[in-house]
Amino acid sequence: MDKNKTMRRRILILLLITIFISCKKSEQNEVVKPQKIHVKLYVFDGGKIIANKLELFSEDTTYQGQRKVLADPYYVVIHPKGKLIWDAGLPENLVGLAEQFTDPSGAFTVSRKDSVKNQLKSIGLTVNDIDYIALSHSHFDHVGHANAFKNSTWLVQENEYNFFTNDSAKVKQADIYNLIKDLKKVRKLSGDYDVFGDSTVVIKSMPGHTIGHQVLYLDLGFEQAVLLTGDLYHFEENRTYQRAPIFNYNIPQTKESMKDFEAFAKSNNANVFIQHSPSDFERLKALINN
Ligand SMILES: [Zn+2]
């Protein structure tokens, strides 16, 4: 081998070693970014409600003689650490009825097309895949399929739990109690609760509609976080004018919660979705399907 060839080979080897070392160095200098937590939301149709006596949704006569169609969705949140179902639609005994059902008082006409089992199947899940169930509150249009989640942990405000499961409630509010009675794994909350401990899925206590009513904050990695109202508001006008239904547990407390909610939404630049609003139901579906 001539001298020049040997020299060239040495230079090439040196060059390769230099490149290798500099690569290693740049790897070491790279800032390790915290991994973005990926939270996914699904929204499902838990039925339809026609409010035949809209005057019930205000303390005055504003809505006298009006009716309104309300959506009744429920939600599935998929987090790397677990799965949460938020709200439980209308009772499943409505599924398959030939006609809509109107309650004896005539206030509500309700219907539901599909069961939670079928709906979860559409995203490849079963009821046993759901780790947590949380209800915005325990009214008939939010507890519908709750019993199906008897293996999940129920995240409920302690006062709400006591109010709807005490001995007298078991009799006087049997229609509600019978839909939640199988939830035996209970985590009682007193105030806000960060479900997975990383601020992406947070239950916010907003009492008044019921004694332990709550709303849900979701950071899905979008420009704005999603904030689900529960029944703090049933439709847009009630948010605009801060009106409360006359059947609320505590109206002054509801008004306080409305103030807290708006301040929280503003300071967190949250995108608010009124759960019973048919247009917000469509708006949310469009947002999460993009
Ligand atoms: Zn409701």
PDB file of C-alpha atoms and ligand atoms in Angstrom:
ATOM      1  CA  MET A   1       0.000   0.000   0.000  1.00  0.00           C
ATOM      2  CA  ASP A   2       1.531   3.358  -0.920  1.00  0.00           C
ATOM      3  CA  LYS A   3       2.073   6.067   1.603  1.00  0.00           C
ATOM      4  CA  ASN A   4      -0.595   8.371   0.187  1.00  0.00           C
ATOM      5  CA  LYS A   5      -3.290   5.745   0.346  1.00  0.00           C
ATOM      6  CA  THR A   6      -2.484   4.994   4.009  1.00  0.00           C
ATOM      7  CA  MET A   7      -2.617   8.728   4.785  1.00  0.00           C
ATOM      8  CA  ARG A   8      -5.984   9.125   3.070  1.00  0.00           C
ATOM      9  CA  ARG A   9      -7.368   6.164   4.970  1.00  0.00           C
ATOM     10  CA  ARG A  10      -6.196   7.632   8.315  1.00  0.00           C
ATOM     11  CA  ILE A  11      -7.761  10.994   7.481  1.00  0.00           C
ATOM     12  CA  LEU A  12     -11.051   9.271   6.556  1.00  0.00           C
ATOM     13  CA  ILE A  13     -11.061   7.293   9.824  1.00  0.00           C
ATOM     14  CA  LEU A  14     -10.333  10.464  11.826  1.00  0.00           C
ATOM     15  CA  LEU A  15     -13.123  12.271  10.005  1.00  0.00           C
ATOM     16  CA  LEU A  16     -15.610   9.483  10.782  1.00  0.00           C
ATOM     17  CA  ILE A  17     -14.574   9.475  14.461  1.00  0.00           C
ATOM     18  CA  THR A  18     -15.040  13.279  14.623  1.00  0.00           C
ATOM     19  CA  ILE A  19     -18.514  13.031  13.053  1.00  0.00           C
ATOM     20  CA  PHE A  20     -19.481  10.241  15.480  1.00  0.00           C
ATOM     21  CA  ILE A  21     -18.317  12.239  18.533  1.00  0.00           C
ATOM     22  CA  SER A  22     -20.068  15.431  17.403  1.00  0.00           C
ATOM     23  CA  CYS A  23     -23.285  13.455  16.861  1.00  0.00           C
ATOM     24  CA  LYS A  24     -23.050  12.035  20.360  1.00  0.00           C
ATOM     25  CA  LYS A  25     -22.465  15.508  21.774  1.00  0.00           C
ATOM     26  CA  SER A  26     -25.469  16.993  20.049  1.00  0.00           C
ATOM     27  CA  GLU A  27     -27.607  14.121  21.383  1.00  0.00           C
ATOM     28  CA  GLN A  28     -26.424  14.934  24.895  1.00  0.00           C
ATOM     29  CA  ASN A  29     -27.160  18.632  24.438  1.00  0.00           C
ATOM     30  CA  GLU A  30     -30.729  18.067  23.265  1.00  0.00           C
ATOM     31  CA  VAL A  31     -33.288  19.268  25.763  1.00  0.00           C
ATOM     32  CA  VAL A  32     -35.525  16.411  26.806  1.00  0.00           C
ATOM     33  CA  LYS A  33     -39.006  17.805  26.298  1.00  0.00           C
ATOM     34  CA  PRO A  34     -41.754  16.513  28.600  1.00  0.00           C
ATOM     35  CA  GLN A  35     -43.950  14.162  26.621  1.00  0.00           C
ATOM     36  CA  LYS A  36     -47.263  15.713  25.661  1.00  0.00           C
ATOM     37  CA  ILE A  37     -50.076  13.878  27.427  1.00  0.00           C
ATOM     38  CA  HIS A  38     -52.563  12.730  24.833  1.00  0.00           C
ATOM     39  CA  VAL A  39     -56.161  12.920  26.034  1.00  0.00           C
ATOM     40  CA  LYS A  40     -58.949  11.920  23.660  1.00  0.00           C
ATOM     41  CA  LEU A  41     -62.631  12.746  23.954  1.00  0.00           C
ATOM     42  CA  TYR A  42     -65.641  10.996  22.455  1.00  0.00           C
ATOM     43  CA  VAL A  43     -69.180  12.326  22.658  1.00  0.00           C
ATOM     44  CA  PHE A  44     -72.318  10.194  22.384  1.00  0.00           C
ATOM     45  CA  ASP A  45     -76.032  10.757  22.065  1.00  0.00           C
ATOM     46  CA  GLY A  46     -77.671   9.858  25.395  1.00  0.00           C
ATOM     47  CA  GLY A  47     -81.139  10.838  24.174  1.00  0.00           C
ATOM     48  CA  LYS A  48     -83.394  13.779  23.397  1.00  0.00           C
ATOM     49  CA  ILE A  49     -85.514  15.885  25.727  1.00  0.00           C
ATOM     50  CA  ILE A  50     -88.319  18.232  24.824  1.00  0.00           C
ATOM     51  CA  ALA A  51     -88.830  20.722  27.637  1.00  0.00           C
ATOM     52  CA  ASN A  52     -92.573  21.325  27.264  1.00  0.00           C
ATOM     53  CA  LYS A  53     -92.757  23.866  30.083  1.00  0.00           C
ATOM     54  CA  LEU A  54     -89.733  26.047  29.507  1.00  0.00           C
ATOM     55  CA  GLU A  55     -90.912  28.413  32.258  1.00  0.00           C
ATOM     56  CA  LEU A  56     -89.423  25.898  34.718  1.00  0.00           C
ATOM     57  CA  PHE A  57     -85.985  27.033  33.559  1.00  0.00           C
ATOM     58  CA  SER A  58     -86.277  30.577  34.871  1.00  0.00           C
ATOM     59  CA  GLU A  59     -87.228  32.149  38.189  1.00  0.00           C
ATOM     60  CA  ASP A  60     -89.616  34.538  36.412  1.00  0.00           C
ATOM     61  CA  THR A  61     -92.157  34.261  33.573  1.00  0.00           C
ATOM     62  CA  THR A  62     -89.579  34.821  30.801  1.00  0.00           C
ATOM     63  CA  TYR A  63     -90.168  31.488  29.090  1.00  0.00           C
ATOM     64  CA  GLN A  64     -93.905  31.184  29.716  1.00  0.00           C
ATOM     65  CA  GLY A  65     -95.592  29.161  26.978  1.00  0.00           C
ATOM     66  CA  GLN A  66     -92.309  28.161  25.281  1.00  0.00           C
ATOM     67  CA  ARG A  67     -90.885  24.724  24.483  1.00  0.00           C
ATOM     68  CA  LYS A  68     -87.343  23.753  23.654  1.00  0.00           C
ATOM     69  CA  VAL A  69     -85.552  20.681  22.324  1.00  0.00           C
ATOM     70  CA  LEU A  70     -82.525  19.730  24.412  1.00  0.00           C
ATOM     71  CA  ALA A  71     -79.693  17.343  23.591  1.00  0.00           C
ATOM     72  CA  ASP A  72     -78.571  14.867  26.245  1.00  0.00           C
ATOM     73  CA  PRO A  73     -75.037  13.709  25.432  1.00  0.00           C
ATOM     74  CA  TYR A  74     -72.529  11.791  27.498  1.00  0.00           C
ATOM     75  CA  TYR A  75     -68.782  11.659  27.097  1.00  0.00           C
ATOM     76  CA  VAL A  76     -65.877   9.215  27.193  1.00  0.00           C
ATOM     77  CA  VAL A  77     -62.421  10.534  28.075  1.00  0.00           C
ATOM     78  CA  ILE A  78     -59.399   8.390  27.201  1.00  0.00           C
ATOM     79  CA  HIS A  79     -56.275   9.275  29.187  1.00  0.00           C
ATOM     80  CA  PRO A  80     -53.039   7.223  29.208  1.00  0.00           C
ATOM     81  CA  LYS A  81     -53.703   6.472  32.894  1.00  0.00           C
ATOM     82  CA  GLY A  82     -57.351   5.455  32.543  1.00  0.00           C
ATOM     83  CA  LYS A  83     -60.773   5.990  31.034  1.00  0.00           C
ATOM     84  CA  LEU A  84     -63.566   8.145  32.393  1.00  0.00           C
ATOM     85  CA  ILE A  85     -67.232   8.298  31.429  1.00  0.00           C
ATOM     86  CA  TRP A  86     -68.883  11.659  32.135  1.00  0.00           C
ATOM     87  CA  ASP A  87     -72.668  11.553  32.591  1.00  0.00           C
ATOM     88  CA  ALA A  88     -74.934   8.666  31.627  1.00  0.00           C
ATOM     89  CA  GLY A  89     -77.774   9.962  29.439  1.00  0.00           C
ATOM     90  CA  LEU A  90     -81.442   9.067  29.757  1.00  0.00           C
ATOM     91  CA  PRO A  91     -82.674   5.732  31.157  1.00  0.00           C
ATOM     92  CA  GLU A  92     -82.045   2.842  28.792  1.00  0.00           C
ATOM     93  CA  ASN A  93     -85.569   1.460  29.130  1.00  0.00           C
ATOM     94  CA  LEU A  94     -86.473   4.185  26.586  1.00  0.00           C
ATOM     95  CA  VAL A  95     -84.374   2.445  23.917  1.00  0.00           C
ATOM     96  CA  GLY A  96     -86.595   0.657  21.427  1.00  0.00           C
ATOM     97  CA  LEU A  97     -89.855   2.322  22.499  1.00  0.00           C
ATOM     98  CA  ALA A  98     -92.113   2.996  19.524  1.00  0.00           C
ATOM     99  CA  GLU A  99     -93.076   6.406  20.869  1.00  0.00           C
ATOM    100  CA  GLN A 100     -91.493   9.156  22.916  1.00  0.00           C
ATOM    101  CA  PHE A 101     -92.309   9.120  26.625  1.00  0.00           C
ATOM    102  CA  THR A 102     -93.917  12.061  28.400  1.00  0.00           C
ATOM    103  CA  ASP A 103     -93.716  12.194  32.194  1.00  0.00           C
ATOM    104  CA  PRO A 104     -96.972  12.451  34.192  1.00  0.00           C
ATOM    105  CA  SER A 105     -96.463  16.189  34.857  1.00  0.00           C
ATOM    106  CA  GLY A 106     -96.159  16.818  31.129  1.00  0.00           C
ATOM    107  CA  ALA A 107     -92.955  18.810  31.635  1.00  0.00           C
ATOM    108  CA  PHE A 108     -90.632  16.539  29.660  1.00  0.00           C
ATOM    109  CA  THR A 109     -90.930  14.337  26.582  1.00  0.00           C
ATOM    110  CA  VAL A 110     -87.940  12.034  26.277  1.00  0.00           C
ATOM    111  CA  SER A 111     -86.466   9.420  23.948  1.00  0.00           C
ATOM    112  CA  ARG A 112     -83.241   7.484  23.553  1.00  0.00           C
ATOM    113  CA  LYS A 113     -82.069   5.610  20.467  1.00  0.00           C
ATOM    114  CA  ASP A 114     -79.210   3.394  21.617  1.00  0.00           C
ATOM    115  CA  SER A 115     -77.647   1.707  24.632  1.00  0.00           C
ATOM    116  CA  VAL A 116     -74.257   2.526  26.099  1.00  0.00           C
ATOM    117  CA  LYS A 117     -73.037  -1.019  25.329  1.00  0.00           C
ATOM    118  CA  ASN A 118     -73.637  -0.536  21.609  1.00  0.00           C
ATOM    119  CA  GLN A 119     -72.268   2.970  21.615  1.00  0.00           C
ATOM    120  CA  LEU A 120     -69.031   1.967  23.380  1.00  0.00           C
ATOM    121  CA  LYS A 121     -68.678  -0.924  20.936  1.00  0.00           C
ATOM    122  CA  SER A 122     -68.476   1.618  18.108  1.00  0.00           C
ATOM    123  CA  ILE A 123     -65.122   2.790  19.540  1.00  0.00           C
ATOM    124  CA  GLY A 124     -63.932  -0.703  20.443  1.00  0.00           C
ATOM    125  CA  LEU A 125     -64.678  -0.490  24.186  1.00  0.00           C
ATOM    126  CA  THR A 126     -66.832  -2.375  26.659  1.00  0.00           C
ATOM    127  CA  VAL A 127     -68.239  -1.167  29.971  1.00  0.00           C
ATOM    128  CA  ASN A 128     -65.434  -3.054  31.743  1.00  0.00           C
ATOM    129  CA  ASP A 129     -62.811  -0.852  30.049  1.00  0.00           C
ATOM    130  CA  ILE A 130     -64.078   2.231  31.901  1.00  0.00           C
ATOM    131  CA  ASP A 131     -62.135   2.944  35.109  1.00  0.00           C
ATOM    132  CA  TYR A 132     -64.130   5.931  36.379  1.00  0.00           C
ATOM    133  CA  ILE A 133     -67.675   7.204  36.137  1.00  0.00           C
ATOM    134  CA  ALA A 134     -68.527  10.775  37.111  1.00  0.00           C
ATOM    135  CA  LEU A 135     -71.950  12.389  36.775  1.00  0.00           C
ATOM    136  CA  SER A 136     -72.424  16.124  36.583  1.00  0.00           C
ATOM    137  CA  HIS A 137     -75.314  15.433  38.962  1.00  0.00           C
ATOM    138  CA  SER A 138     -77.900  12.808  39.801  1.00  0.00           C
ATOM    139  CA  HIS A 139     -80.997  13.774  37.798  1.00  0.00           C
ATOM    140  CA  PHE A 140     -82.945  11.327  35.578  1.00  0.00           C
ATOM    141  CA  ASP A 141     -81.337  12.574  32.351  1.00  0.00           C
ATOM    142  CA  HIS A 142     -77.756  12.092  33.647  1.00  0.00           C
ATOM    143  CA  VAL A 143     -77.907   8.734  35.443  1.00  0.00           C
ATOM    144  CA  GLY A 144     -79.550   6.650  32.670  1.00  0.00           C
ATOM    145  CA  HIS A 145     -77.013   3.879  32.132  1.00  0.00           C
ATOM    146  CA  ALA A 146     -74.938   4.436  35.301  1.00  0.00           C
ATOM    147  CA  ASN A 147     -75.572   0.946  36.745  1.00  0.00           C
ATOM    148  CA  ALA A 148     -73.757  -0.608  33.783  1.00  0.00           C
ATOM    149  CA  PHE A 149     -70.521   0.706  35.340  1.00  0.00           C
ATOM    150  CA  LYS A 150     -70.655  -1.275  38.576  1.00  0.00           C
ATOM    151  CA  ASN A 151     -66.961  -2.181  38.195  1.00  0.00           C
ATOM    152  CA  SER A 152     -65.885   1.443  37.702  1.00  0.00           C
ATOM    153  CA  THR A 153     -65.058   3.892  40.483  1.00  0.00           C
ATOM    154  CA  TRP A 154     -67.782   6.489  40.943  1.00  0.00           C
ATOM    155  CA  LEU A 155     -66.337   9.970  41.476  1.00  0.00           C
ATOM    156  CA  VAL A 156     -69.045  11.878  43.338  1.00  0.00           C
ATOM    157  CA  GLN A 157     -69.203  14.803  45.728  1.00  0.00           C
ATOM    158  CA  GLU A 158     -69.806  13.435  49.221  1.00  0.00           C
ATOM    159  CA  ASN A 159     -72.886  15.628  49.809  1.00  0.00           C
ATOM    160  CA  GLU A 160     -74.400  14.533  46.468  1.00  0.00           C
ATOM    161  CA  TYR A 161     -73.768  10.885  47.376  1.00  0.00           C
ATOM    162  CA  ASN A 162     -75.437  11.310  50.771  1.00  0.00           C
ATOM    163  CA  PHE A 163     -78.372  13.264  49.323  1.00  0.00           C
ATOM    164  CA  PHE A 164     -79.267  10.677  46.681  1.00  0.00           C
ATOM    165  CA  THR A 165     -78.473   7.452  48.554  1.00  0.00           C
ATOM    166  CA  ASN A 166     -79.815   8.038  52.071  1.00  0.00           C
ATOM    167  CA  ASP A 167     -82.628   5.844  53.369  1.00  0.00           C
ATOM    168  CA  SER A 168     -85.354   8.359  52.613  1.00  0.00           C
ATOM    169  CA  ALA A 169     -83.996   9.019  49.070  1.00  0.00           C
ATOM    170  CA  LYS A 170     -84.077   5.282  48.373  1.00  0.00           C
ATOM    171  CA  VAL A 171     -87.857   5.506  48.732  1.00  0.00           C
ATOM    172  CA  LYS A 172     -88.784   9.078  47.788  1.00  0.00           C
ATOM    173  CA  GLN A 173     -86.358   9.311  44.851  1.00  0.00           C
ATOM    174  CA  ALA A 174     -86.413   5.633  43.938  1.00  0.00           C
ATOM    175  CA  ASP A 175     -86.387   6.391  40.192  1.00  0.00           C
ATOM    176  CA  ILE A 176     -82.966   8.007  40.591  1.00  0.00           C
ATOM    177  CA  TYR A 177     -81.645   5.698  43.303  1.00  0.00           C
ATOM    178  CA  ASN A 178     -82.433   2.565  41.298  1.00  0.00           C
ATOM    179  CA  LEU A 179     -80.261   3.818  38.436  1.00  0.00           C
ATOM    180  CA  ILE A 180     -77.169   4.398  40.616  1.00  0.00           C
ATOM    181  CA  LYS A 181     -77.560   1.714  43.276  1.00  0.00           C
ATOM    182  CA  ASP A 182     -75.100  -0.719  41.642  1.00  0.00           C
ATOM    183  CA  LEU A 183     -72.229   1.773  41.858  1.00  0.00           C
ATOM    184  CA  LYS A 184     -70.479   0.339  44.892  1.00  0.00           C
ATOM    185  CA  LYS A 185     -66.907   1.478  44.269  1.00  0.00           C
ATOM    186  CA  VAL A 186     -67.242   5.067  45.418  1.00  0.00           C
ATOM    187  CA  ARG A 187     -64.636   7.825  45.744  1.00  0.00           C
ATOM    188  CA  LYS A 188     -66.291  10.645  47.659  1.00  0.00           C
ATOM    189  CA  LEU A 189     -65.017  14.109  46.735  1.00  0.00           C
ATOM    190  CA  SER A 190     -65.199  17.390  48.565  1.00  0.00           C
ATOM    191  CA  GLY A 191     -64.512  20.028  45.952  1.00  0.00           C
ATOM    192  CA  ASP A 192     -62.399  20.022  42.774  1.00  0.00           C
ATOM    193  CA  TYR A 193     -60.680  16.799  41.727  1.00  0.00           C
ATOM    194  CA  ASP A 194     -57.792  16.319  39.291  1.00  0.00           C
ATOM    195  CA  VAL A 195     -58.707  12.847  37.985  1.00  0.00           C
ATOM    196  CA  PHE A 196     -55.306  11.755  36.629  1.00  0.00           C
ATOM    197  CA  GLY A 197     -53.094  14.141  38.627  1.00  0.00           C
ATOM    198  CA  ASP A 198     -51.734  16.106  35.653  1.00  0.00           C
ATOM    199  CA  SER A 199     -54.366  18.870  35.292  1.00  0.00           C
ATOM    200  CA  THR A 200     -55.706  17.528  31.989  1.00  0.00           C
ATOM    201  CA  VAL A 201     -59.023  16.162  33.335  1.00  0.00           C
ATOM    202  CA  VAL A 202     -60.411  18.123  36.268  1.00  0.00           C
ATOM    203  CA  ILE A 203     -63.796  17.873  37.948  1.00  0.00           C
ATOM    204  CA  LYS A 204     -64.832  21.307  39.232  1.00  0.00           C
ATOM    205  CA  SER A 205     -67.347  21.567  42.045  1.00  0.00           C
ATOM    206  CA  MET A 206     -70.173  23.944  40.985  1.00  0.00           C
ATOM    207  CA  PRO A 207     -73.057  23.323  43.411  1.00  0.00           C
ATOM    208  CA  GLY A 208     -76.579  24.725  43.225  1.00  0.00           C
ATOM    209  CA  HIS A 209     -78.432  22.803  40.511  1.00  0.00           C
ATOM    210  CA  THR A 210     -78.069  19.880  42.892  1.00  0.00           C
ATOM    211  CA  ILE A 211     -76.254  19.871  46.216  1.00  0.00           C
ATOM    212  CA  GLY A 212     -73.072  18.422  44.684  1.00  0.00           C
ATOM    213  CA  HIS A 213     -73.322  19.470  41.030  1.00  0.00           C
ATOM    214  CA  GLN A 214     -70.020  19.488  39.133  1.00  0.00           C
ATOM    215  CA  VAL A 215     -68.589  20.445  35.723  1.00  0.00           C
ATOM    216  CA  LEU A 216     -65.669  19.021  33.730  1.00  0.00           C
ATOM    217  CA  TYR A 217     -62.491  20.725  32.460  1.00  0.00           C
ATOM    218  CA  LEU A 218     -60.562  18.900  29.713  1.00  0.00           C
ATOM    219  CA  ASP A 219     -57.188  19.812  28.246  1.00  0.00           C
ATOM    220  CA  LEU A 220     -57.217  17.863  24.968  1.00  0.00           C
ATOM    221  CA  GLY A 221     -54.131  19.609  23.620  1.00  0.00           C
ATOM    222  CA  PHE A 222     -56.231  21.966  21.479  1.00  0.00           C
ATOM    223  CA  GLU A 223     -55.718  25.717  21.368  1.00  0.00           C
ATOM    224  CA  GLN A 224     -58.427  26.048  24.010  1.00  0.00           C
ATOM    225  CA  ALA A 225     -59.392  23.673  26.795  1.00  0.00           C
ATOM    226  CA  VAL A 226     -62.918  22.250  26.729  1.00  0.00           C
ATOM    227  CA  LEU A 227     -65.261  23.074  29.616  1.00  0.00           C
ATOM    228  CA  LEU A 228     -68.488  21.054  29.939  1.00  0.00           C
ATOM    229  CA  THR A 229     -71.214  22.836  31.883  1.00  0.00           C
ATOM    230  CA  GLY A 230     -73.211  19.955  33.298  1.00  0.00           C
ATOM    231  CA  ASP A 231     -76.597  21.591  34.038  1.00  0.00           C
ATOM    232  CA  LEU A 232     -75.190  24.861  35.346  1.00  0.00           C
ATOM    233  CA  TYR A 233     -76.809  26.186  32.153  1.00  0.00           C
ATOM    234  CA  HIS A 234     -79.353  24.299  30.045  1.00  0.00           C
ATOM    235  CA  PHE A 235     -79.248  26.644  27.042  1.00  0.00           C
ATOM    236  CA  GLU A 236     -77.521  29.769  25.779  1.00  0.00           C
ATOM    237  CA  GLU A 237     -79.999  32.393  27.050  1.00  0.00           C
ATOM    238  CA  ASN A 238     -79.604  31.154  30.609  1.00  0.00           C
ATOM    239  CA  ARG A 239     -75.841  31.630  30.336  1.00  0.00           C
ATOM    240  CA  THR A 240     -76.176  35.091  28.811  1.00  0.00           C
ATOM    241  CA  TYR A 241     -78.634  36.293  31.456  1.00  0.00           C
ATOM    242  CA  GLN A 242     -77.444  34.061  34.327  1.00  0.00           C
ATOM    243  CA  ARG A 243     -80.906  32.577  34.820  1.00  0.00           C
ATOM    244  CA  ALA A 244     -81.498  29.553  37.006  1.00  0.00           C
ATOM    245  CA  PRO A 245     -84.277  26.947  36.830  1.00  0.00           C
ATOM    246  CA  ILE A 246     -86.862  27.156  39.610  1.00  0.00           C
ATOM    247  CA  PHE A 247     -86.333  23.460  40.421  1.00  0.00           C
ATOM    248  CA  ASN A 248     -82.677  23.967  41.406  1.00  0.00           C
ATOM    249  CA  TYR A 249     -81.591  22.793  44.851  1.00  0.00           C
ATOM    250  CA  ASN A 250     -80.261  26.245  45.754  1.00  0.00           C
ATOM    251  CA  ILE A 251     -80.669  29.234  43.417  1.00  0.00           C
ATOM    252  CA  PRO A 252     -78.335  31.760  45.184  1.00  0.00           C
ATOM    253  CA  GLN A 253     -75.649  29.059  45.306  1.00  0.00           C
ATOM    254  CA  THR A 254     -76.224  28.411  41.575  1.00  0.00           C
ATOM    255  CA  LYS A 255     -75.632  32.117  40.862  1.00  0.00           C
ATOM    256  CA  GLU A 256     -72.366  31.964  42.838  1.00  0.00           C
ATOM    257  CA  SER A 257     -71.317  28.900  40.849  1.00  0.00           C
ATOM    258  CA  MET A 258     -72.141  30.747  37.616  1.00  0.00           C
ATOM    259  CA  LYS A 259     -69.782  33.567  38.668  1.00  0.00           C
ATOM    260  CA  ASP A 260     -67.057  31.078  39.617  1.00  0.00           C
ATOM    261  CA  PHE A 261     -67.554  29.183  36.376  1.00  0.00           C
ATOM    262  CA  GLU A 262     -67.283  32.281  34.180  1.00  0.00           C
ATOM    263  CA  ALA A 263     -64.171  33.478  36.054  1.00  0.00           C
ATOM    264  CA  PHE A 264     -62.583  30.032  35.696  1.00  0.00           C
ATOM    265  CA  ALA A 265     -63.502  29.827  31.983  1.00  0.00           C
ATOM    266  CA  LYS A 266     -62.028  33.267  31.372  1.00  0.00           C
ATOM    267  CA  SER A 267     -58.773  32.772  33.277  1.00  0.00           C
ATOM    268  CA  ASN A 268     -58.203  29.421  31.537  1.00  0.00           C
ATOM    269  CA  ASN A 269     -59.327  30.636  28.094  1.00  0.00           C
ATOM    270  CA  ALA A 270     -61.715  27.669  27.982  1.00  0.00           C
ATOM    271  CA  ASN A 271     -64.129  26.773  25.207  1.00  0.00           C
ATOM    272  CA  VAL A 272     -67.480  26.338  26.983  1.00  0.00           C
ATOM    273  CA  PHE A 273     -69.962  23.698  25.835  1.00  0.00           C
ATOM    274  CA  ILE A 274     -73.495  23.679  27.240  1.00  0.00           C
ATOM    275  CA  GLN A 275     -74.261  19.980  27.474  1.00  0.00           C
ATOM    276  CA  HIS A 276     -78.004  20.235  26.751  1.00  0.00           C
ATOM    277  CA  SER A 277     -77.504  22.578  23.779  1.00  0.00           C
ATOM    278  CA  PRO A 278     -78.074  20.746  20.462  1.00  0.00           C
ATOM    279  CA  SER A 279     -75.839  23.247  18.647  1.00  0.00           C
ATOM    280  CA  ASP A 280     -73.020  22.817  21.197  1.00  0.00           C
ATOM    281  CA  PHE A 281     -73.375  19.047  20.815  1.00  0.00           C
ATOM    282  CA  GLU A 282     -72.699  19.438  17.074  1.00  0.00           C
ATOM    283  CA  ARG A 283     -69.939  22.024  17.671  1.00  0.00           C
ATOM    284  CA  LEU A 284     -68.111  19.682  20.042  1.00  0.00           C
ATOM    285  CA  LYS A 285     -68.396  16.730  17.657  1.00  0.00           C
ATOM    286  CA  ALA A 286     -66.910  18.910  14.903  1.00  0.00           C
ATOM    287  CA  LEU A 287     -64.061  20.039  17.182  1.00  0.00           C
ATOM    288  CA  ILE A 288     -62.987  16.578  18.313  1.00  0.00           C
ATOM    289  CA  ASN A 289     -63.347  14.983  14.898  1.00  0.00           C
ATOM    290  CA  ASN A 290     -60.928  17.411  13.286  1.00  0.00           C
TER     291      ASN A 290
HETATM  292 ZN    ZN B   1     -79.976  17.691  32.565  1.00  0.00          ZN
END
